[in-house]
Every structure is written in structure tokens, then in C-alpha cells.
Short mmCIF file of C-alpha atoms in Angstrom, two decimals:
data_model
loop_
_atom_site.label_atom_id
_atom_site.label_comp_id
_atom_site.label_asym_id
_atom_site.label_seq_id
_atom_site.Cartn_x
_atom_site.Cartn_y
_atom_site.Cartn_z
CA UNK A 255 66.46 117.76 104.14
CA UNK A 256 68.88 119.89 102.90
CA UNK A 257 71.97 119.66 104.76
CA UNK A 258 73.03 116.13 106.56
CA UNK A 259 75.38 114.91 108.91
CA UNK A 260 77.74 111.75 109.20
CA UNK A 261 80.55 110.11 109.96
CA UNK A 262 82.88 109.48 106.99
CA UNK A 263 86.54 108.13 105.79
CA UNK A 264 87.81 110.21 103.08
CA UNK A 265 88.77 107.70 100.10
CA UNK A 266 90.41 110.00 97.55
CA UNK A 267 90.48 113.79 96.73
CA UNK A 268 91.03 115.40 92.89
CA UNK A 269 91.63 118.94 92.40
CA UNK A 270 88.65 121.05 90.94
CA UNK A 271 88.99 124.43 89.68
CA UNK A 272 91.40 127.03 91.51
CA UNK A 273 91.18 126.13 95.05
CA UNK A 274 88.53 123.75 95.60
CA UNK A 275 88.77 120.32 95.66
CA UNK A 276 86.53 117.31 95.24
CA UNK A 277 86.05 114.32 98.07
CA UNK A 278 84.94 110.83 97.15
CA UNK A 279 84.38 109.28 101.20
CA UNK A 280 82.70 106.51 102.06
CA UNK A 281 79.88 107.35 104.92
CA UNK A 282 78.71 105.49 107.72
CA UNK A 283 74.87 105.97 106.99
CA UNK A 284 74.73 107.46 103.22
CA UNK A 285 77.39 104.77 101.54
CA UNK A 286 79.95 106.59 98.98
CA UNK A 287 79.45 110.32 98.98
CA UNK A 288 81.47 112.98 96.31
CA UNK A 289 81.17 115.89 97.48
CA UNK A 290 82.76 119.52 96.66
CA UNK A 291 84.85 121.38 99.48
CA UNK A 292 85.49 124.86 98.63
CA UNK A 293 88.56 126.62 99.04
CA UNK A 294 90.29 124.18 101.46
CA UNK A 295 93.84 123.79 98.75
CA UNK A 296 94.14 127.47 99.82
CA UNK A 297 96.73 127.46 102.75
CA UNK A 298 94.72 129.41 104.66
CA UNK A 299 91.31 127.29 104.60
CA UNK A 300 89.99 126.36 107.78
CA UNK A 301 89.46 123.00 107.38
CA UNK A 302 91.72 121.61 104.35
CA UNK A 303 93.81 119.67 106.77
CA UNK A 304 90.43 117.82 108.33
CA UNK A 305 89.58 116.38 104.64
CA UNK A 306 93.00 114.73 103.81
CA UNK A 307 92.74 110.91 102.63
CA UNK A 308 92.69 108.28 105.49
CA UNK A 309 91.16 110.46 107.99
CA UNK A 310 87.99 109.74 109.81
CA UNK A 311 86.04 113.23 110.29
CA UNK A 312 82.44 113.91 111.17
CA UNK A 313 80.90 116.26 108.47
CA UNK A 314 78.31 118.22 107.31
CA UNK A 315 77.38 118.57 104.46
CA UNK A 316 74.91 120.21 102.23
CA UNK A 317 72.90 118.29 99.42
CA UNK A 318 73.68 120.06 96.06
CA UNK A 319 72.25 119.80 92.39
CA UNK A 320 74.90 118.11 91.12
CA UNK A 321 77.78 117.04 94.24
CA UNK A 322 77.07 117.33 98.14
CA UNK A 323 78.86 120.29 99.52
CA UNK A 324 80.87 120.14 102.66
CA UNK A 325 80.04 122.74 105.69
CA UNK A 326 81.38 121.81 108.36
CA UNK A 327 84.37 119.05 108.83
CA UNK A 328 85.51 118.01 112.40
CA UNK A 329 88.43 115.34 112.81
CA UNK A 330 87.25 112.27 114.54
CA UNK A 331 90.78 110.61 113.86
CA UNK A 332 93.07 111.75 111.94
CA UNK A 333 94.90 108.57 111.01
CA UNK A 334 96.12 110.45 108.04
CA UNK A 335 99.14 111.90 110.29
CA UNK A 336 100.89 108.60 110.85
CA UNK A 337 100.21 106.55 107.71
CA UNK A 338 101.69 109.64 105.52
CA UNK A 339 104.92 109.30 107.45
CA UNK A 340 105.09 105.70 106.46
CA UNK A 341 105.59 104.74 102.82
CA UNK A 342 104.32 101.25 103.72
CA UNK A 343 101.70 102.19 105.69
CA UNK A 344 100.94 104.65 103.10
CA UNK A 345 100.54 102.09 100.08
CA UNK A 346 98.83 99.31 101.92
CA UNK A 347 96.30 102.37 102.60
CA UNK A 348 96.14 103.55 99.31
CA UNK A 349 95.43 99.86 98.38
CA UNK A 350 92.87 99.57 100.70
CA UNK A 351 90.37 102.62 100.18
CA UNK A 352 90.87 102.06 96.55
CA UNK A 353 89.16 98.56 97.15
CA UNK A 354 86.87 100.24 99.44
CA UNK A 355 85.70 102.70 96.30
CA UNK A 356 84.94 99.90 93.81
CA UNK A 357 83.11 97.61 96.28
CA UNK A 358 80.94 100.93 97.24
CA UNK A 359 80.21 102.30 93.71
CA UNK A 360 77.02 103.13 94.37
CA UNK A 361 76.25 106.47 95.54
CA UNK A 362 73.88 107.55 98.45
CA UNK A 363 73.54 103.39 99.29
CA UNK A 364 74.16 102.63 102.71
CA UNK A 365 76.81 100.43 103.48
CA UNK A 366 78.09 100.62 106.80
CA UNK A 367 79.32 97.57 107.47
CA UNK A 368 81.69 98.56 104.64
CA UNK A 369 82.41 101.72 106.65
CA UNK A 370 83.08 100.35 109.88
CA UNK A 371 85.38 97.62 108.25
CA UNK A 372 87.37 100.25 106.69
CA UNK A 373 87.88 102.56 109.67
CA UNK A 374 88.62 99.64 111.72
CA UNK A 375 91.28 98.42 109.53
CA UNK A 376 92.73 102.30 109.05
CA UNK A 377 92.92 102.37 112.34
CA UNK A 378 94.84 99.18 113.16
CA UNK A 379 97.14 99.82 110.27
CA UNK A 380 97.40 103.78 111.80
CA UNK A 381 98.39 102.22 115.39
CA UNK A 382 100.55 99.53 114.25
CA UNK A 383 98.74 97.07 115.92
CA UNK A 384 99.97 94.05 113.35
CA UNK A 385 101.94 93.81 110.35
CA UNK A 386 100.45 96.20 107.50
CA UNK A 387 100.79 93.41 104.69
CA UNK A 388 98.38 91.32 107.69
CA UNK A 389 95.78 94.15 108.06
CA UNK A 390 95.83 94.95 104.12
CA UNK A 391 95.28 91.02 103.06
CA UNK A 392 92.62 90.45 105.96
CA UNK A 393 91.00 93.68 104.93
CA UNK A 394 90.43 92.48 101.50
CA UNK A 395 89.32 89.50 102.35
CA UNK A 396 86.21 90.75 104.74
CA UNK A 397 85.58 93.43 102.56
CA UNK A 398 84.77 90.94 99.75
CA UNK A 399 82.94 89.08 101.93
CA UNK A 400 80.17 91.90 103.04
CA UNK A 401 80.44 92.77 99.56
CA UNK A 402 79.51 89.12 98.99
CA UNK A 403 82.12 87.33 97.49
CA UNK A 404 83.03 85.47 100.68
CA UNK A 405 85.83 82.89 99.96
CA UNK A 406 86.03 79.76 101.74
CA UNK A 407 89.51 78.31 103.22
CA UNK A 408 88.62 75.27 105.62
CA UNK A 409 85.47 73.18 103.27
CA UNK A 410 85.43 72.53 99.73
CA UNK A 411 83.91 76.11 97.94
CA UNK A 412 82.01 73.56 95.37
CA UNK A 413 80.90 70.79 97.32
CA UNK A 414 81.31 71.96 101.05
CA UNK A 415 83.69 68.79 102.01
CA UNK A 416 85.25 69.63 105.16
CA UNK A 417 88.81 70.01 104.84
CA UNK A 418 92.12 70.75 105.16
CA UNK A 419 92.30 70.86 101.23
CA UNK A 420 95.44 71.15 99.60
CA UNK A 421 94.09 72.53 95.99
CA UNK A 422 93.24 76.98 95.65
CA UNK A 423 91.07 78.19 92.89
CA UNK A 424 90.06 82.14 92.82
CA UNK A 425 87.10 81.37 90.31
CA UNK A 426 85.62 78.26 92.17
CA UNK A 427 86.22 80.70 95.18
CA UNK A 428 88.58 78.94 97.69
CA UNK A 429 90.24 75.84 98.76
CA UNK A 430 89.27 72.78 96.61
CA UNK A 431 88.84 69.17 97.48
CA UNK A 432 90.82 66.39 95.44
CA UNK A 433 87.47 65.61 93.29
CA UNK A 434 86.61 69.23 92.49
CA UNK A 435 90.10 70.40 92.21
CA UNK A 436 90.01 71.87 88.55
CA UNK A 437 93.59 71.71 86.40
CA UNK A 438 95.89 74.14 87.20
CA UNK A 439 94.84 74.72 90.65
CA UNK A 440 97.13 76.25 92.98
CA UNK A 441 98.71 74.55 95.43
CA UNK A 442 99.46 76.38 98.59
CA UNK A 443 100.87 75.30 101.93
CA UNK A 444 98.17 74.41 104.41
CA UNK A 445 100.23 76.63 106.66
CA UNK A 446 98.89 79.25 104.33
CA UNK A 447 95.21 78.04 104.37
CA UNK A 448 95.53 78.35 108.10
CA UNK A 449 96.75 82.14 107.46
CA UNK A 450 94.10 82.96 105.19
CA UNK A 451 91.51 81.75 107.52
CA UNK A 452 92.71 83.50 110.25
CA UNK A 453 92.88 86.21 108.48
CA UNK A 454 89.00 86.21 107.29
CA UNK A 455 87.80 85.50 111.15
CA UNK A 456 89.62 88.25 112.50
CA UNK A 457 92.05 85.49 114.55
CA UNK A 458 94.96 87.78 114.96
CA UNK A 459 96.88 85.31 117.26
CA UNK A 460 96.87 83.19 114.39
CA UNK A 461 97.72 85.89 112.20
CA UNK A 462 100.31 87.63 113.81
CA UNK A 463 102.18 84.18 114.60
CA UNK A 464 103.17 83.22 111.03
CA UNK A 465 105.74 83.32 108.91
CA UNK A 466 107.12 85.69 106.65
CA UNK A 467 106.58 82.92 103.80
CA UNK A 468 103.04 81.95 104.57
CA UNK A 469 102.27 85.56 104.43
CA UNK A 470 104.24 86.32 101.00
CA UNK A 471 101.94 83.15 99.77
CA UNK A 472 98.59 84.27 101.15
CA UNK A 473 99.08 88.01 99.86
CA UNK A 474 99.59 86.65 96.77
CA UNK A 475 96.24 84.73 96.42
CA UNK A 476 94.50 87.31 98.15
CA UNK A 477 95.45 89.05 95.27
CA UNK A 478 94.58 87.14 92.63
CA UNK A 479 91.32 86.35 94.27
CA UNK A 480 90.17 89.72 94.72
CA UNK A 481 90.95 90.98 90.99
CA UNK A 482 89.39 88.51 89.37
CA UNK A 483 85.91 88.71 91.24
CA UNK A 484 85.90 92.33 90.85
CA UNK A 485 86.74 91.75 87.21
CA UNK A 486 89.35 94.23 87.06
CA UNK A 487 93.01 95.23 88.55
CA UNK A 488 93.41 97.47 91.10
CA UNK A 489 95.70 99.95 90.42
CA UNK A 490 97.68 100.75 93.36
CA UNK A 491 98.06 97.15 94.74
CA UNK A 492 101.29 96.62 92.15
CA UNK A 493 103.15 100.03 94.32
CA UNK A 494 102.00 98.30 97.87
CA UNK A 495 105.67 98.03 99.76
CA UNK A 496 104.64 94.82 102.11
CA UNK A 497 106.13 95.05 105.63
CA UNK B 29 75.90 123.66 74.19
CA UNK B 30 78.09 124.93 71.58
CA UNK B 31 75.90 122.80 69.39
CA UNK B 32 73.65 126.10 68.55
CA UNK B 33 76.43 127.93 67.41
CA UNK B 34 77.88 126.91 63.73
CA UNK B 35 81.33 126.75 61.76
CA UNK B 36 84.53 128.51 63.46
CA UNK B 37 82.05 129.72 66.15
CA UNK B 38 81.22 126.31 67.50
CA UNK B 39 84.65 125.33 66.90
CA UNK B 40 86.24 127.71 68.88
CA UNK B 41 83.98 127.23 72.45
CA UNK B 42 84.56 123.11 71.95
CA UNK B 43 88.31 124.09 72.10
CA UNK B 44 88.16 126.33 74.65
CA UNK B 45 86.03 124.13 76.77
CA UNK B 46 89.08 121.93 76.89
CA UNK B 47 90.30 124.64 79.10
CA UNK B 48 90.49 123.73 83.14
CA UNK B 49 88.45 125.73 84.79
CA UNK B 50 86.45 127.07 81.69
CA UNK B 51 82.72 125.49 81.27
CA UNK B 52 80.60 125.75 78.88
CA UNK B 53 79.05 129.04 79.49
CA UNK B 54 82.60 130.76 80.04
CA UNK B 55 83.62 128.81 76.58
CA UNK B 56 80.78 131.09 75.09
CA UNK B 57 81.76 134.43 76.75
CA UNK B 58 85.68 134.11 75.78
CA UNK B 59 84.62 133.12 72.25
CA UNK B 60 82.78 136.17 71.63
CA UNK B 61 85.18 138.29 73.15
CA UNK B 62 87.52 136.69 70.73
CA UNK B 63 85.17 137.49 68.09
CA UNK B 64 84.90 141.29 69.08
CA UNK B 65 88.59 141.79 70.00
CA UNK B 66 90.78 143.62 66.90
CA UNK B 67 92.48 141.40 64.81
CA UNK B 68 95.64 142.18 66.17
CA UNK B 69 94.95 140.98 69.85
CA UNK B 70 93.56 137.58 68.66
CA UNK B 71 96.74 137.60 66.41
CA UNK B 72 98.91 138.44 69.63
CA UNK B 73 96.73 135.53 71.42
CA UNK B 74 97.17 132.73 68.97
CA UNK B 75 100.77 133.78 68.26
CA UNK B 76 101.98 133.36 71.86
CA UNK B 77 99.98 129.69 72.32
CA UNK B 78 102.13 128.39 69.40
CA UNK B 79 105.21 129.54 70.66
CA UNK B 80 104.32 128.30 73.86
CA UNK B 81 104.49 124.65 72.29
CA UNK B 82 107.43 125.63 70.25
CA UNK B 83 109.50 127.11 72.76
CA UNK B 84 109.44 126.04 76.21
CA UNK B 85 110.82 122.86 76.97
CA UNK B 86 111.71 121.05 80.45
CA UNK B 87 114.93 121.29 81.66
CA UNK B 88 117.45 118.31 80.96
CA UNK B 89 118.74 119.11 84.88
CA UNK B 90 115.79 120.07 87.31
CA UNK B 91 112.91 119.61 84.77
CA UNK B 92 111.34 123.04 85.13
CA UNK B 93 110.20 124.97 82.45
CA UNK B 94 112.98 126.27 80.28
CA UNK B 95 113.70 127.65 76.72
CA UNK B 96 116.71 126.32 76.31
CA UNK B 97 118.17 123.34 77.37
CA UNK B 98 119.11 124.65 80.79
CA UNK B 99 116.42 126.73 82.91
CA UNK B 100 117.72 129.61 84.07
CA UNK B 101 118.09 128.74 87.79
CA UNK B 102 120.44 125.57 86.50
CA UNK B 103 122.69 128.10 84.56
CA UNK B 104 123.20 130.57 86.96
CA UNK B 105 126.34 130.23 88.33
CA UNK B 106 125.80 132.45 91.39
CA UNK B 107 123.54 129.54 92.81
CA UNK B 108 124.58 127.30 96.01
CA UNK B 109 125.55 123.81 94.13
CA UNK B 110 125.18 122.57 97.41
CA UNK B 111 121.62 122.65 98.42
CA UNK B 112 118.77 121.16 96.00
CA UNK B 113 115.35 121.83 96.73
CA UNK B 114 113.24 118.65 95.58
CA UNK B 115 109.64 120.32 94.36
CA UNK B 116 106.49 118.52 92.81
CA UNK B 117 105.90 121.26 89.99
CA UNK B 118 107.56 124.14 87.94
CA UNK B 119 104.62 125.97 89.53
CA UNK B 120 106.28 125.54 92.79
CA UNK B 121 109.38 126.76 91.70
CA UNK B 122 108.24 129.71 91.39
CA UNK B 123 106.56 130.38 94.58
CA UNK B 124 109.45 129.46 95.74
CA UNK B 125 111.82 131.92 94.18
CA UNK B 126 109.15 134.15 95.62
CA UNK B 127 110.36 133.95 99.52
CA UNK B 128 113.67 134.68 97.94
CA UNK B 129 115.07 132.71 101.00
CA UNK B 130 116.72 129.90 98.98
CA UNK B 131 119.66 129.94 96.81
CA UNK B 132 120.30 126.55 95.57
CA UNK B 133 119.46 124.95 92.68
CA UNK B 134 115.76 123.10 92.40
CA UNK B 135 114.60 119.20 91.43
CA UNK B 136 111.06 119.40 89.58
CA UNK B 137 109.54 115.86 90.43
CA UNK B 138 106.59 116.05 88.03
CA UNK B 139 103.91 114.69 90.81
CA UNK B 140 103.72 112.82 93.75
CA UNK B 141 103.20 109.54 94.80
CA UNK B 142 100.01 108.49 94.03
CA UNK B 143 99.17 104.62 93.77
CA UNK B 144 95.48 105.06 92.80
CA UNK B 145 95.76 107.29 89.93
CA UNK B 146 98.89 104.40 89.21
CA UNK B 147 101.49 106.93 89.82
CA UNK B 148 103.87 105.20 91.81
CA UNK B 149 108.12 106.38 92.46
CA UNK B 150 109.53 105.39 88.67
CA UNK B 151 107.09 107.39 86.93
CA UNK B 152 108.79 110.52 88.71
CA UNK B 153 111.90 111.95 88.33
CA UNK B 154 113.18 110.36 90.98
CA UNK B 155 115.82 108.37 89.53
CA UNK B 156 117.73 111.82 87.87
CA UNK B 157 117.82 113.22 91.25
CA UNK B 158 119.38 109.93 92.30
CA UNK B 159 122.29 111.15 89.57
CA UNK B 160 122.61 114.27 90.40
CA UNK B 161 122.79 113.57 94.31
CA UNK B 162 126.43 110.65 92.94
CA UNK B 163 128.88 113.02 92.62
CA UNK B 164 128.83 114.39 96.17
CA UNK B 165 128.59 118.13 95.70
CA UNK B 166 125.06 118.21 97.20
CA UNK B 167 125.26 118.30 100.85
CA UNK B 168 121.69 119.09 101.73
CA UNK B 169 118.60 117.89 100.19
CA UNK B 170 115.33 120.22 101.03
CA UNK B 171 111.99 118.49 100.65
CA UNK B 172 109.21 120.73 99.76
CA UNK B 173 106.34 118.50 98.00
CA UNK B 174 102.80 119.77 99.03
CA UNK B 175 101.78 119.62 102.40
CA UNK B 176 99.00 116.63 101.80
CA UNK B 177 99.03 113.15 101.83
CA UNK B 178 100.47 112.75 98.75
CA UNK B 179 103.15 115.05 99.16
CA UNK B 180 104.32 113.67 102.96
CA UNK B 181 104.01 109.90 101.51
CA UNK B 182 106.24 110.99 98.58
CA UNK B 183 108.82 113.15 101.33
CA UNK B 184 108.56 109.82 103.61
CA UNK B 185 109.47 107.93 100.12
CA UNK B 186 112.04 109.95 99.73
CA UNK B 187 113.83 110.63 103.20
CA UNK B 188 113.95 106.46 103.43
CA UNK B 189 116.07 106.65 100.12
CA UNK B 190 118.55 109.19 100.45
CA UNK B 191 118.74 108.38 104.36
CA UNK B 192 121.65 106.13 103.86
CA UNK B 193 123.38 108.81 101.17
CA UNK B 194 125.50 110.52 104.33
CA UNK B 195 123.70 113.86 103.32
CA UNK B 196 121.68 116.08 105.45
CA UNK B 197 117.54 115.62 104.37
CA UNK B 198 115.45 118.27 105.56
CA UNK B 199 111.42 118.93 105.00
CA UNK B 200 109.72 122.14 104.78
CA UNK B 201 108.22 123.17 108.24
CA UNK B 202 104.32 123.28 108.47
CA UNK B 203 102.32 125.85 110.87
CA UNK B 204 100.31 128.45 111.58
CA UNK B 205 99.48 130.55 108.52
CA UNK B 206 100.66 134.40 108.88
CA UNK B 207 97.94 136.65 109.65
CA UNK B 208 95.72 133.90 111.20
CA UNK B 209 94.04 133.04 114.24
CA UNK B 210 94.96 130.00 116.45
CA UNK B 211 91.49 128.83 117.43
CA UNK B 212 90.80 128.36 113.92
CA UNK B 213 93.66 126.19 113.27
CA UNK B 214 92.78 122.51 112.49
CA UNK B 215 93.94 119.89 114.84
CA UNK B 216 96.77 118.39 112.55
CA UNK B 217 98.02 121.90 111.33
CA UNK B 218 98.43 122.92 115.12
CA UNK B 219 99.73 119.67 116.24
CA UNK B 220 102.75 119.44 113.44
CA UNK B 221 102.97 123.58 114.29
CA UNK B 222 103.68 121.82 118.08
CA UNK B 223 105.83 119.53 116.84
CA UNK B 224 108.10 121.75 114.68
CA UNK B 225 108.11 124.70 117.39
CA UNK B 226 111.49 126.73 117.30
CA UNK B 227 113.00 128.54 120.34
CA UNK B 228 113.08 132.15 120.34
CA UNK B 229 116.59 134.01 120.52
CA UNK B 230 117.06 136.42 123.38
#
């Protein structure tokens, strides 16, 4: 099989040579795919405005030596349009298919839950369906939990008590009971445990009812929780303007 | 590769596979056209990369490329002081001066916005077109970073900034390429071509 076809998110593009340019996406059935698209930085390519980040296009592409080639690029939805216009929008996507990247580093390996997570969530942040800072955190949260780092909000993550806790750890991997609270344990509002949980299950009435505090709270330990399991920061989450 | 060449030789193709855009194999074929070229040319060659270090500077103003302190465009005083074009690159400075349809002075940003490669709004020159825009002899600022996502993100960075400055903000129109044909058009090209449609003049 020499040439393939799929749907795909485009994560990031770099510049390659004169005029050609080089796509990492993430695929629905062939997982993280870089491939090479000729010519398309030339303003008269015929397809350069298909492969821009964010958008979700339905390609063809052609298995090289080296890096895939793209054919043929049609726009499926080009969510690109109304996140660029946004700074916001545009950082909490940046933030998001960066995440998307290092949970999927594995090229050619099917992962399309990952996929379909990620155009879902492009697409809810693209239609302004909730608050970005809302679609980024829960994002990150069910992406690390198909990637299988799943954090727990409501039972104890060490000894499965049921809860409400009152005690956060992002190495034990979620809310704490008294006994296996370690030292130093954060200590968030149970308003905020509620959020985070919500957030996880997809319970946007939840969500979307909170406060501006809760959500400055949760953010933050989504944060924490998702650099330290993938042992490392994540660049563009620092330059995400929450709204 | 250049491992089966030896001395100055193998020297010269590592260097030159620095290069962008030069590989390996093209490292070889510009060494040994070095190599057969009179001593004179490569003379002329190596002359004019050191003086391209020595000379050229960035402009304390716009930040284009400039050999003195001042680019040219910043010290010509037949230039509109009122209109400053706000550019990613020196490259595009020049492709602008190209249209010749613009008389005002430029802003070189030195990138866009670009969170994952962890370039985010104070590592460009943003905050020296913030000074330059204080004294209130720019009345119109033209946006004209690259038509990508990048490049809007960084215009849509930008327009939220100076909105509240009292001064006009205006982005480069995007279309329909000269010379091409419509059905080939991609979707978003066409659509902002919709968008940004002009009416004719009788």
C-alpha cells in the first residue's frame, strides 16, 4: 500500500526547505503522522490553506522513505478560521495539540480515541460552546486518562475510600483521604473537586455552572497534575490567556 | 558523509552542511566548486560572509536589517510618519517595498506568536512598537504578519492591544491569487476572499 487515506487534525507545521513545509497531525486510524507537503508556503499552492494547524482535513497521503507525503488535502472543518481570530482561543489550542503530540509520540500507532478527543474538544472550543479555560482543563484531563494516567476526584487514588476528600496530590494521582493524605498535600475547595470531576465525565452543566474561582483553582492542578506525569513542562501552557 | 573526505576538505562540507537547505550531497558539490573556483572568487566569497557579520546590524527603530544604526527606510525623511506597517521579518520588508504601494515607515517583529516553540508576545518586539505608537504621530497601524495561523493569532494579539490606542488598525486583505483560477481556490482562501470583497467603482 503505497498511498493511504484518513482523517487527521493538523498538530504543528515547521518550515522545510524553500517552499515546502512539514506536518506533524495526529490521524484517526494511523496515530501521529509527519508528513512533507510540497510547495503549499507558496501563495499560490492549492492546498496550503487546507493544512493550517487546528484544522480537521481528510488527506491523502503517500508513504515515503523517510516522511509520508501529502496528495491530496480536503477540509473537513476548518476550525482553524475562528480560533486564529481569537488570541484565547488560540493559546488554549496551542496548549492543547501540544499535549496531544507528547501523549501520541509514537508514530504510525493507532490512537483514535486520542483523535476523536481532540477534534471534539477543537471543535467545542472553535464553536464557543463553553468557556475555553473549561474545554482546555477537561481536555487534559481525558486525554491523560486514554493515555492512562486517569486521576481520580470523588474516592481516595491510594486506598479507593469513597469521598468527598479534602486533601490533592498530583503524584498519588488525585484526591486523598485523611489517612493517606501525604505532607504538603494540597488543599482545594470541594467546590473544586466537584469541578474537576465534572470536568473528567464530560458533565458540562456542572461545568459551565461554576465559578470563576473554582475554575482558576482546578486549572491550576490540572496543571500541575499533567506535567508531572508526563515528566516534563509543556511549553505553551505558561502563554495560555484563560477566558 | 564528509567523513571520506580529509583536512580543509571535510571541514569545509561539515560547515556548509550547516547551511538550510544544503544536505549532504549539495555540501559536497559546493565544496568542490569552491575548490575549483580561482582564488579570487573564493576570496570575494569569504570576504563578503565576514562583512556580513561585521556590518549589518538591526535597526534600533523598526529592527530591519541596517548598516548603520538607522535602516534606510527609518532615515528617509520623505516617508509617511504616519502609517507603520507591523511585519514578522526583514524579509518581508522587502517584498513589501516591492508593491511600492506603501510609504510609511515599517515595525520588524522578529516572529510570530508561537506558544509551542515557547515564543509567546514578550519575546517579540512588541513592546518597542508600543513606544513608538506614545507619542501620537502614528495614526494608522497596518498589520501584515503571514497569512497562517501564526501570523492571524499574532494580528488578533495585536488588534486587542492597540484597539483601545484611538488609532485606526488595519490587516492586510487575503484572496484570490492573480493569475489563478477560482475552482481551485481552497475553501478558507475563498471564504475570507468573500468576506473582504470590495465594490467596484462605476
Amino acid at each position: 500500500m503505497r498511498t493511504y487515506r484518513d482523517e487527521a487534525v493538523v498538530l504543528r507545521t515547521h518550515d522545510l526547505g524553500e517552499a515546502d513545509r512539514i506536518l506533524t497531525m495526529l490521524t484517526r486510524e494511523h496515530g501521529l503522522v509527519r508528513a512533507v507537503a510540497k510547495g503549499v508556503r507558496r501563495t499560490s499552492s492549492k492546498f496550503g490553506g487546507r493544512l493550517e494547524p487546528f484544522g480537521v482535513i481528510d488527506v491523502q497521503l503517500y508513504s515515503g522513505r523517510n516522511l509520508d507525503v501529502v496528495t491530496q488535502v480536503d477540509t473537513l472543518a476548518p476550525h482553524g478560521r475562528s480560533i486564529m481570530a481569537d488570541y484565547g482561543l488560540y493559546t488554549t489550542a496551542t496548549a492543547m495539540v501540544e499535549t496531544a503530540a507528547r501523549l501520541t509520540d509514537v508514530e504510525h500507532e493507532p490512537a483514535t480515541q486520542q483523535y476523536l478527543l481532540l477534534a471534539g474538544a477543537l471543535r467545542a472550543l472553535a464553536d464557543r460552546r463553553h468557556a475555553s479555560t473549561l474545554v482546555l482543563d477537561s481536555y487534559l484531563l481525558r486525554a491523560l486518562a486514554v493515555a492512562g494516567w486517569a486521576p481520580t476526584f470523588a474516592s481516595c487514588a491510594r486506598c479507593g475510600q469513597d469521598g468527598p476528600h479534602r486533601a490533592f496530590s498530583a503524584p498519588m494521582g488525585g484526591a486523598l483521604c485523611t489517612d493517606c493524605r501525604p505532607p504538603g498535600a494540597a488543599a482545594p475547595a470541594p467546590e473544586t473537586f466537584l469541578l474537576l470531576g465534572a470536568l473528567l465525565a464530560g458533565d458540562w452543566s456542572v461545568a459551565d455552572g461554576s465559578d470563576e474561582r473554582h475554575r482558576r483553582e482546578s486549572s491550576g492542578l490540572v496543571s500541575v497534575y499533567l506535567q508531572w506525569h508526563m515528566e516534563r513542562q509543556l511549553r505553551s501552557l505558561r502563554h495560555v490567556v484563560r477566558a | 558523509m564528509s567523513t571520506a573526505y580529509e583536512g580543509a576538505v571535510a571541514d569545509l562540507i561539515a560547515e556548509l552542511g550547516q547551511l538550510p537547505g544544503v544536505g549532504p550531497k549539495g555540501a559536497q558539490r559546493i565544496a568542490f566548486h569552491v575548490l575549483a573556483s580561482d582564488t579570487a572568487d573564493v576570496a570575494r566569497l569569504a570576504e563578503a560572509l565576514i562583512q556580513v557579520k561585521a556590518r549589518v546590524r538591526f535597526c534600533v527603530v523598526c529592527g530591519n536589517v541596517a548598516e548603520a544604526e538607522k535602516c534606510r527606510i527609518c532615515v528617509d525623511e520623505r516617508r509617511n510618519d504616519t502609517q507603520i506597517c507591523v511585519v514578522e521579518e526583514p524579509r518581508d520588508v522587502v517584498a513589501i517595498e516591492r508593491t511600492r504601494e506603501f510609504r510609511g515607515r515599517y515595525h520588524v517583529l522578529g516572529g510570530a506568536i508561537n506558544p509551542i516553540n515557547g515564543i509567546g508576545p514578550d519575546e517579540l518586539r512588541i513592546r518597542e512598537l508600543m513606544t513608538r505608537l506614545a507619542d501620537g504621530t502614528v495614526t494608522e497601524v497596518i498589520i501584515a504578519t503571514d497569512p497562517n495561523v501564526e501570523g492571524e493569532a499574532t494580528a488578533s494579539y495585536l488588534s486587542r492591544l492597540l484597539g483601545s490606542m484611538g488609532l485606526a488598525v488595519t490587516r492586510l486583505a487575503s484572496g484570490l491569487p492573480v493569475g489563478g483560477d477560482l475552482e481551485y481556490a481552497d475553501e478558507i482562501t475563498l471564504g475570507r476572499a468573500f468576506e473582504g470583497r470590495v465594490t467596484m467603482r462605476a
